[in-house]
Amino acid sequence: MKINLLFLIYFFSIPLPIFSQKEQDKLITVKILSQKEKSDKSRIYLLEKIVAKGIFFKKSKIFNDYDTLNYCLSNTKLYLALRRSVSNGWGCDYSFLKSKDAEMVVFLSLDSIADANKEIERRMVDNFTYLENNRDEKWQEKVTYYTSQQAKKIFNADSAFKYTFSLPSEFYLKENGKEYKYIEKLFILRKGKSFIDYTCFYTDKAKKCFNKYWKPLEHTLRYKE
């Protein structure tokens, strides 16, 4: 007991380091730069992966291809619904694209899987099970398919389809005062290539002029010949 008491007296008698305002600002800056460096590494890795998988990346005037925020899925069910698409560990990941007005945040998953259709079906089952509590066949009514001509023209793909979710309030993704209340999912497939899986969170403002964001996004990635 005496040893513990002496240790506590010694510990609390050590003067705390005093930093000037300039030094404090420097420490904060270092922390921010560290986060940016992590984001940069994630972005560079993803862009290199896109090129390596035979896909063209086209920059957009609407979107930035960098974002220092590491987004974390806000709810257990949201994580279970999207864990195969948006998860770089514990349901957190850096976005692939973010609109310049921050009204839409886009995550990207590229996967080389022998049975792409089966994997996509798993992801869809997760989506509809946890976001809509719906595992029956009615979910197919929510899916919008691109025609084969559209898939070829826009993505140089064999097929593509999308669907939308309006999230319950407890599932909202919230960052910097923005509430991302909706999700648009887009899958793009080409035989012999990795399939493209987009997960797009967006706000009420983006919903009102959705095509302003969606049309440029459609032309961001395209399979090479």
PDB file of C-alpha atoms in Angstrom:
ATOM      1  CA  MET A   1       0.000   0.000   0.000  1.00  0.00           C
ATOM      2  CA  LYS A   2       2.854   2.383   0.828  1.00  0.00           C
ATOM      3  CA  ILE A   3       4.401   1.730  -2.565  1.00  0.00           C
ATOM      4  CA  ASN A   4       1.134   2.504  -4.338  1.00  0.00           C
ATOM      5  CA  LEU A   5       0.693   5.701  -2.368  1.00  0.00           C
ATOM      6  CA  LEU A   6       4.249   6.840  -3.071  1.00  0.00           C
ATOM      7  CA  PHE A   7       3.780   6.069  -6.751  1.00  0.00           C
ATOM      8  CA  LEU A   8       0.608   8.150  -6.912  1.00  0.00           C
ATOM      9  CA  ILE A   9       2.304  11.068  -5.153  1.00  0.00           C
ATOM     10  CA  TYR A  10       5.211  10.846  -7.599  1.00  0.00           C
ATOM     11  CA  PHE A  11       2.928  10.497 -10.628  1.00  0.00           C
ATOM     12  CA  PHE A  12       0.783  13.509  -9.823  1.00  0.00           C
ATOM     13  CA  SER A  13       3.828  15.615  -8.941  1.00  0.00           C
ATOM     14  CA  ILE A  14       5.235  15.328 -12.494  1.00  0.00           C
ATOM     15  CA  PRO A  15       4.589  18.653 -14.249  1.00  0.00           C
ATOM     16  CA  LEU A  16       2.442  18.382 -17.377  1.00  0.00           C
ATOM     17  CA  PRO A  17       4.082  19.605 -20.598  1.00  0.00           C
ATOM     18  CA  ILE A  18       3.050  23.133 -21.524  1.00  0.00           C
ATOM     19  CA  PHE A  19       2.633  23.846 -25.225  1.00  0.00           C
ATOM     20  CA  SER A  20       2.451  27.285 -26.754  1.00  0.00           C
ATOM     21  CA  GLN A  21      -0.516  28.050 -29.014  1.00  0.00           C
ATOM     22  CA  LYS A  22       1.786  27.689 -32.020  1.00  0.00           C
ATOM     23  CA  GLU A  23       2.919  24.249 -30.851  1.00  0.00           C
ATOM     24  CA  GLN A  24      -0.693  23.204 -30.187  1.00  0.00           C
ATOM     25  CA  ASP A  25      -1.672  24.288 -33.701  1.00  0.00           C
ATOM     26  CA  LYS A  26       1.241  22.274 -35.071  1.00  0.00           C
ATOM     27  CA  LEU A  27       0.086  19.158 -33.201  1.00  0.00           C
ATOM     28  CA  ILE A  28      -3.442  19.562 -34.560  1.00  0.00           C
ATOM     29  CA  THR A  29      -2.084  20.047 -38.090  1.00  0.00           C
ATOM     30  CA  VAL A  30       0.001  16.891 -37.813  1.00  0.00           C
ATOM     31  CA  LYS A  31      -3.101  14.963 -36.767  1.00  0.00           C
ATOM     32  CA  ILE A  32      -5.073  16.262 -39.754  1.00  0.00           C
ATOM     33  CA  LEU A  33      -2.230  15.514 -42.166  1.00  0.00           C
ATOM     34  CA  SER A  34      -1.996  12.009 -40.780  1.00  0.00           C
ATOM     35  CA  GLN A  35      -5.684  11.469 -41.571  1.00  0.00           C
ATOM     36  CA  LYS A  36      -5.158  12.945 -45.047  1.00  0.00           C
ATOM     37  CA  GLU A  37      -2.228  10.629 -45.673  1.00  0.00           C
ATOM     38  CA  LYS A  38      -4.409   7.641 -44.799  1.00  0.00           C
ATOM     39  CA  SER A  39      -7.057   8.921 -47.192  1.00  0.00           C
ATOM     40  CA  ASP A  40      -4.475   9.467 -49.940  1.00  0.00           C
ATOM     41  CA  LYS A  41      -3.158   5.917 -49.572  1.00  0.00           C
ATOM     42  CA  SER A  42      -6.690   4.540 -49.775  1.00  0.00           C
ATOM     43  CA  ARG A  43      -7.461   6.637 -52.873  1.00  0.00           C
ATOM     44  CA  ILE A  44      -4.193   5.743 -54.661  1.00  0.00           C
ATOM     45  CA  TYR A  45      -4.695   2.047 -53.893  1.00  0.00           C
ATOM     46  CA  LEU A  46      -8.240   2.124 -55.280  1.00  0.00           C
ATOM     47  CA  LEU A  47      -7.286   4.049 -58.440  1.00  0.00           C
ATOM     48  CA  GLU A  48      -4.416   1.621 -59.084  1.00  0.00           C
ATOM     49  CA  LYS A  49      -6.823  -1.272 -58.559  1.00  0.00           C
ATOM     50  CA  ILE A  50      -9.253   0.218 -61.097  1.00  0.00           C
ATOM     51  CA  VAL A  51      -6.531   0.501 -63.754  1.00  0.00           C
ATOM     52  CA  ALA A  52      -5.166  -2.978 -62.979  1.00  0.00           C
ATOM     53  CA  LYS A  53      -8.609  -4.498 -63.509  1.00  0.00           C
ATOM     54  CA  GLY A  54      -8.970  -3.052 -67.003  1.00  0.00           C
ATOM     55  CA  ILE A  55     -11.319  -0.175 -66.223  1.00  0.00           C
ATOM     56  CA  PHE A  56     -11.109   3.445 -67.379  1.00  0.00           C
ATOM     57  CA  PHE A  57     -11.559   6.167 -64.750  1.00  0.00           C
ATOM     58  CA  LYS A  58     -12.857   9.540 -65.926  1.00  0.00           C
ATOM     59  CA  LYS A  59     -12.743  12.552 -63.620  1.00  0.00           C
ATOM     60  CA  SER A  60     -15.976  14.471 -63.154  1.00  0.00           C
ATOM     61  CA  LYS A  61     -16.715  18.165 -62.693  1.00  0.00           C
ATOM     62  CA  ILE A  62     -19.387  17.210 -60.155  1.00  0.00           C
ATOM     63  CA  PHE A  63     -17.298  14.864 -57.989  1.00  0.00           C
ATOM     64  CA  ASN A  64     -13.995  15.007 -56.155  1.00  0.00           C
ATOM     65  CA  ASP A  65     -11.963  11.790 -56.147  1.00  0.00           C
ATOM     66  CA  TYR A  66     -10.562  12.493 -52.691  1.00  0.00           C
ATOM     67  CA  ASP A  67     -12.094  12.751 -49.238  1.00  0.00           C
ATOM     68  CA  THR A  68     -10.283  12.795 -45.902  1.00  0.00           C
ATOM     69  CA  LEU A  69     -13.292  11.512 -43.947  1.00  0.00           C
ATOM     70  CA  ASN A  70     -13.387   7.869 -42.912  1.00  0.00           C
ATOM     71  CA  TYR A  71     -17.112   7.077 -42.882  1.00  0.00           C
ATOM     72  CA  CYS A  72     -18.486   4.503 -40.463  1.00  0.00           C
ATOM     73  CA  LEU A  73     -21.839   2.787 -40.909  1.00  0.00           C
ATOM     74  CA  SER A  74     -24.102   4.119 -38.189  1.00  0.00           C
ATOM     75  CA  ASN A  75     -26.134   1.046 -37.296  1.00  0.00           C
ATOM     76  CA  THR A  76     -25.627  -2.709 -36.911  1.00  0.00           C
ATOM     77  CA  LYS A  77     -28.283  -3.516 -39.515  1.00  0.00           C
ATOM     78  CA  LEU A  78     -26.776  -0.989 -41.926  1.00  0.00           C
ATOM     79  CA  TYR A  79     -23.417  -2.705 -41.472  1.00  0.00           C
ATOM     80  CA  LEU A  80     -24.936  -6.147 -42.069  1.00  0.00           C
ATOM     81  CA  ALA A  81     -26.708  -4.835 -45.163  1.00  0.00           C
ATOM     82  CA  LEU A  82     -23.582  -3.314 -46.715  1.00  0.00           C
ATOM     83  CA  ARG A  83     -20.650  -5.165 -45.166  1.00  0.00           C
ATOM     84  CA  ARG A  84     -19.701  -6.826 -48.470  1.00  0.00           C
ATOM     85  CA  SER A  85     -19.664  -3.454 -50.278  1.00  0.00           C
ATOM     86  CA  VAL A  86     -18.657  -0.770 -47.746  1.00  0.00           C
ATOM     87  CA  SER A  87     -16.225  -2.076 -45.185  1.00  0.00           C
ATOM     88  CA  ASN A  88     -12.501  -1.586 -44.796  1.00  0.00           C
ATOM     89  CA  GLY A  89     -12.653  -2.975 -41.268  1.00  0.00           C
ATOM     90  CA  TRP A  90     -15.430  -2.576 -38.675  1.00  0.00           C
ATOM     91  CA  GLY A  91     -17.803  -1.043 -41.208  1.00  0.00           C
ATOM     92  CA  CYS A  92     -15.626   1.998 -41.930  1.00  0.00           C
ATOM     93  CA  ASP A  93     -14.140   3.105 -45.232  1.00  0.00           C
ATOM     94  CA  TYR A  94     -13.016   6.099 -47.254  1.00  0.00           C
ATOM     95  CA  SER A  95     -15.329   7.112 -50.064  1.00  0.00           C
ATOM     96  CA  PHE A  96     -14.400   6.656 -53.728  1.00  0.00           C
ATOM     97  CA  LEU A  97     -16.088   9.885 -54.811  1.00  0.00           C
ATOM     98  CA  LYS A  98     -17.808  12.776 -53.076  1.00  0.00           C
ATOM     99  CA  SER A  99     -19.814  15.485 -54.795  1.00  0.00           C
ATOM    100  CA  LYS A 100     -18.237  18.922 -54.503  1.00  0.00           C
ATOM    101  CA  ASP A 101     -21.299  20.159 -52.617  1.00  0.00           C
ATOM    102  CA  ALA A 102     -21.059  17.082 -50.310  1.00  0.00           C
ATOM    103  CA  GLU A 103     -24.657  16.038 -51.074  1.00  0.00           C
ATOM    104  CA  MET A 104     -23.630  12.595 -52.370  1.00  0.00           C
ATOM    105  CA  VAL A 105     -20.955  10.188 -51.116  1.00  0.00           C
ATOM    106  CA  VAL A 106     -20.026   7.205 -53.278  1.00  0.00           C
ATOM    107  CA  PHE A 107     -18.314   3.970 -52.209  1.00  0.00           C
ATOM    108  CA  LEU A 108     -16.868   1.474 -54.659  1.00  0.00           C
ATOM    109  CA  SER A 109     -16.214  -2.248 -54.500  1.00  0.00           C
ATOM    110  CA  LEU A 110     -14.420  -4.125 -57.293  1.00  0.00           C
ATOM    111  CA  ASP A 111     -14.416  -7.897 -56.973  1.00  0.00           C
ATOM    112  CA  SER A 112     -12.977 -10.690 -59.091  1.00  0.00           C
ATOM    113  CA  ILE A 113     -15.169 -13.625 -58.142  1.00  0.00           C
ATOM    114  CA  ALA A 114     -15.710 -16.741 -60.248  1.00  0.00           C
ATOM    115  CA  ASP A 115     -19.474 -16.694 -59.706  1.00  0.00           C
ATOM    116  CA  ALA A 116     -20.207 -12.960 -59.797  1.00  0.00           C
ATOM    117  CA  ASN A 117     -23.963 -13.493 -60.100  1.00  0.00           C
ATOM    118  CA  LYS A 118     -24.061 -15.532 -56.898  1.00  0.00           C
ATOM    119  CA  GLU A 119     -22.030 -12.922 -54.993  1.00  0.00           C
ATOM    120  CA  ILE A 120     -24.225 -10.084 -56.240  1.00  0.00           C
ATOM    121  CA  GLU A 121     -27.305 -12.069 -55.201  1.00  0.00           C
ATOM    122  CA  ARG A 122     -25.810 -12.401 -51.686  1.00  0.00           C
ATOM    123  CA  ARG A 123     -25.320  -8.651 -51.495  1.00  0.00           C
ATOM    124  CA  MET A 124     -28.839  -7.965 -52.705  1.00  0.00           C
ATOM    125  CA  VAL A 125     -30.289 -10.393 -50.154  1.00  0.00           C
ATOM    126  CA  ASP A 126     -28.313  -8.579 -47.432  1.00  0.00           C
ATOM    127  CA  ASN A 127     -29.547  -5.206 -48.675  1.00  0.00           C
ATOM    128  CA  PHE A 128     -33.223  -6.091 -48.766  1.00  0.00           C
ATOM    129  CA  THR A 129     -33.176  -8.271 -45.643  1.00  0.00           C
ATOM    130  CA  TYR A 130     -31.690  -5.653 -43.325  1.00  0.00           C
ATOM    131  CA  LEU A 131     -32.883  -2.416 -44.934  1.00  0.00           C
ATOM    132  CA  GLU A 132     -36.435  -3.454 -45.804  1.00  0.00           C
ATOM    133  CA  ASN A 133     -37.012  -6.656 -43.804  1.00  0.00           C
ATOM    134  CA  ASN A 134     -38.013  -8.162 -47.122  1.00  0.00           C
ATOM    135  CA  ARG A 135     -36.704 -11.496 -48.380  1.00  0.00           C
ATOM    136  CA  ASP A 136     -39.537 -12.438 -50.701  1.00  0.00           C
ATOM    137  CA  GLU A 137     -39.522 -12.002 -54.459  1.00  0.00           C
ATOM    138  CA  LYS A 138     -41.251  -8.607 -54.382  1.00  0.00           C
ATOM    139  CA  TRP A 139     -37.876  -6.906 -54.058  1.00  0.00           C
ATOM    140  CA  GLN A 140     -37.321  -7.654 -57.741  1.00  0.00           C
ATOM    141  CA  GLU A 141     -39.972  -5.053 -58.523  1.00  0.00           C
ATOM    142  CA  LYS A 142     -37.644  -2.369 -57.142  1.00  0.00           C
ATOM    143  CA  VAL A 143     -34.783  -3.208 -59.489  1.00  0.00           C
ATOM    144  CA  THR A 144     -34.304  -1.083 -62.615  1.00  0.00           C
ATOM    145  CA  TYR A 145     -32.362  -2.766 -65.410  1.00  0.00           C
ATOM    146  CA  TYR A 146     -30.371  -0.987 -68.091  1.00  0.00           C
ATOM    147  CA  THR A 147     -31.047  -2.394 -71.554  1.00  0.00           C
ATOM    148  CA  SER A 148     -28.149  -4.332 -73.077  1.00  0.00           C
ATOM    149  CA  GLN A 149     -27.641  -1.419 -75.484  1.00  0.00           C
ATOM    150  CA  GLN A 150     -27.497   1.087 -72.595  1.00  0.00           C
ATOM    151  CA  ALA A 151     -25.097  -1.105 -70.595  1.00  0.00           C
ATOM    152  CA  LYS A 152     -22.810  -1.390 -73.624  1.00  0.00           C
ATOM    153  CA  LYS A 153     -22.959   2.301 -74.531  1.00  0.00           C
ATOM    154  CA  ILE A 154     -22.497   3.745 -71.025  1.00  0.00           C
ATOM    155  CA  PHE A 155     -20.259   1.186 -69.290  1.00  0.00           C
ATOM    156  CA  ASN A 156     -19.033  -1.061 -72.143  1.00  0.00           C
ATOM    157  CA  ALA A 157     -20.609  -3.794 -70.019  1.00  0.00           C
ATOM    158  CA  ASP A 158     -22.836  -6.808 -70.599  1.00  0.00           C
ATOM    159  CA  SER A 159     -25.434  -5.773 -68.024  1.00  0.00           C
ATOM    160  CA  ALA A 160     -26.183  -3.235 -65.305  1.00  0.00           C
ATOM    161  CA  PHE A 161     -28.982  -2.591 -62.823  1.00  0.00           C
ATOM    162  CA  LYS A 162     -29.788  -0.342 -59.866  1.00  0.00           C
ATOM    163  CA  TYR A 163     -32.206   0.084 -56.963  1.00  0.00           C
ATOM    164  CA  THR A 164     -32.971   2.626 -54.251  1.00  0.00           C
ATOM    165  CA  PHE A 165     -33.524   2.616 -50.479  1.00  0.00           C
ATOM    166  CA  SER A 166     -35.052   5.298 -48.262  1.00  0.00           C
ATOM    167  CA  LEU A 167     -33.344   4.729 -44.927  1.00  0.00           C
ATOM    168  CA  PRO A 168     -34.997   4.762 -41.478  1.00  0.00           C
ATOM    169  CA  SER A 169     -33.774   7.752 -39.453  1.00  0.00           C
ATOM    170  CA  GLU A 170     -31.610   5.565 -37.188  1.00  0.00           C
ATOM    171  CA  PHE A 171     -29.687   4.404 -40.296  1.00  0.00           C
ATOM    172  CA  TYR A 172     -28.800   7.870 -41.616  1.00  0.00           C
ATOM    173  CA  LEU A 173     -25.150   8.466 -42.405  1.00  0.00           C
ATOM    174  CA  LYS A 174     -24.334  11.805 -40.764  1.00  0.00           C
ATOM    175  CA  GLU A 175     -21.230  13.904 -41.414  1.00  0.00           C
ATOM    176  CA  ASN A 176     -20.503  17.631 -41.069  1.00  0.00           C
ATOM    177  CA  GLY A 177     -24.150  18.580 -40.695  1.00  0.00           C
ATOM    178  CA  LYS A 178     -25.282  16.487 -43.679  1.00  0.00           C
ATOM    179  CA  GLU A 179     -27.843  13.707 -43.347  1.00  0.00           C
ATOM    180  CA  TYR A 180     -27.560  11.043 -46.026  1.00  0.00           C
ATOM    181  CA  LYS A 181     -31.042   9.542 -46.025  1.00  0.00           C
ATOM    182  CA  TYR A 182     -31.020   7.513 -49.238  1.00  0.00           C
ATOM    183  CA  ILE A 183     -28.929   4.813 -50.884  1.00  0.00           C
ATOM    184  CA  GLU A 184     -28.667   4.081 -54.588  1.00  0.00           C
ATOM    185  CA  LYS A 185     -27.061   0.745 -55.459  1.00  0.00           C
ATOM    186  CA  LEU A 186     -25.589   0.107 -58.901  1.00  0.00           C
ATOM    187  CA  PHE A 187     -24.074  -3.149 -60.178  1.00  0.00           C
ATOM    188  CA  ILE A 188     -22.196  -3.331 -63.490  1.00  0.00           C
ATOM    189  CA  LEU A 189     -21.066  -6.647 -64.998  1.00  0.00           C
ATOM    190  CA  ARG A 190     -18.890  -7.751 -67.872  1.00  0.00           C
ATOM    191  CA  LYS A 191     -17.904 -11.363 -68.520  1.00  0.00           C
ATOM    192  CA  GLY A 192     -14.309 -12.113 -67.560  1.00  0.00           C
ATOM    193  CA  LYS A 193     -13.939  -8.842 -65.615  1.00  0.00           C
ATOM    194  CA  SER A 194     -14.379  -7.738 -62.006  1.00  0.00           C
ATOM    195  CA  PHE A 195     -17.908  -6.562 -61.347  1.00  0.00           C
ATOM    196  CA  ILE A 196     -18.448  -2.970 -60.228  1.00  0.00           C
ATOM    197  CA  ASP A 197     -20.509  -2.335 -57.094  1.00  0.00           C
ATOM    198  CA  TYR A 198     -21.476   1.272 -56.307  1.00  0.00           C
ATOM    199  CA  THR A 199     -23.074   2.304 -52.999  1.00  0.00           C
ATOM    200  CA  CYS A 200     -24.217   5.933 -53.119  1.00  0.00           C
ATOM    201  CA  PHE A 201     -25.479   7.782 -50.042  1.00  0.00           C
ATOM    202  CA  TYR A 202     -27.287  11.047 -50.730  1.00  0.00           C
ATOM    203  CA  THR A 203     -29.304  13.813 -49.079  1.00  0.00           C
ATOM    204  CA  ASP A 204     -32.745  15.332 -49.604  1.00  0.00           C
ATOM    205  CA  LYS A 205     -31.148  18.084 -51.682  1.00  0.00           C
ATOM    206  CA  ALA A 206     -29.499  15.568 -54.017  1.00  0.00           C
ATOM    207  CA  LYS A 207     -32.756  13.622 -54.300  1.00  0.00           C
ATOM    208  CA  LYS A 208     -34.521  16.692 -55.708  1.00  0.00           C
ATOM    209  CA  CYS A 209     -32.078  16.910 -58.632  1.00  0.00           C
ATOM    210  CA  PHE A 210     -30.844  13.327 -58.692  1.00  0.00           C
ATOM    211  CA  ASN A 211     -29.802  13.192 -62.359  1.00  0.00           C
ATOM    212  CA  LYS A 212     -27.436  16.122 -61.797  1.00  0.00           C
ATOM    213  CA  TYR A 213     -25.289  13.667 -59.816  1.00  0.00           C
ATOM    214  CA  TRP A 214     -26.260  10.364 -61.390  1.00  0.00           C
ATOM    215  CA  LYS A 215     -25.519  11.096 -65.047  1.00  0.00           C
ATOM    216  CA  PRO A 216     -21.888  12.171 -64.381  1.00  0.00           C
ATOM    217  CA  LEU A 217     -21.457   9.205 -62.029  1.00  0.00           C
ATOM    218  CA  GLU A 218     -22.564   6.782 -64.743  1.00  0.00           C
ATOM    219  CA  HIS A 219     -19.690   7.979 -66.928  1.00  0.00           C
ATOM    220  CA  THR A 220     -16.990   7.755 -64.243  1.00  0.00           C
ATOM    221  CA  LEU A 221     -16.025   4.100 -64.814  1.00  0.00           C
ATOM    222  CA  ARG A 222     -16.026   2.183 -68.084  1.00  0.00           C
ATOM    223  CA  TYR A 223     -14.623  -1.200 -69.007  1.00  0.00           C
ATOM    224  CA  LYS A 224     -11.764  -1.245 -71.517  1.00  0.00           C
ATOM    225  CA  GLU A 225     -12.138  -3.383 -74.633  1.00  0.00           C
TER     226      GLU A 225
END
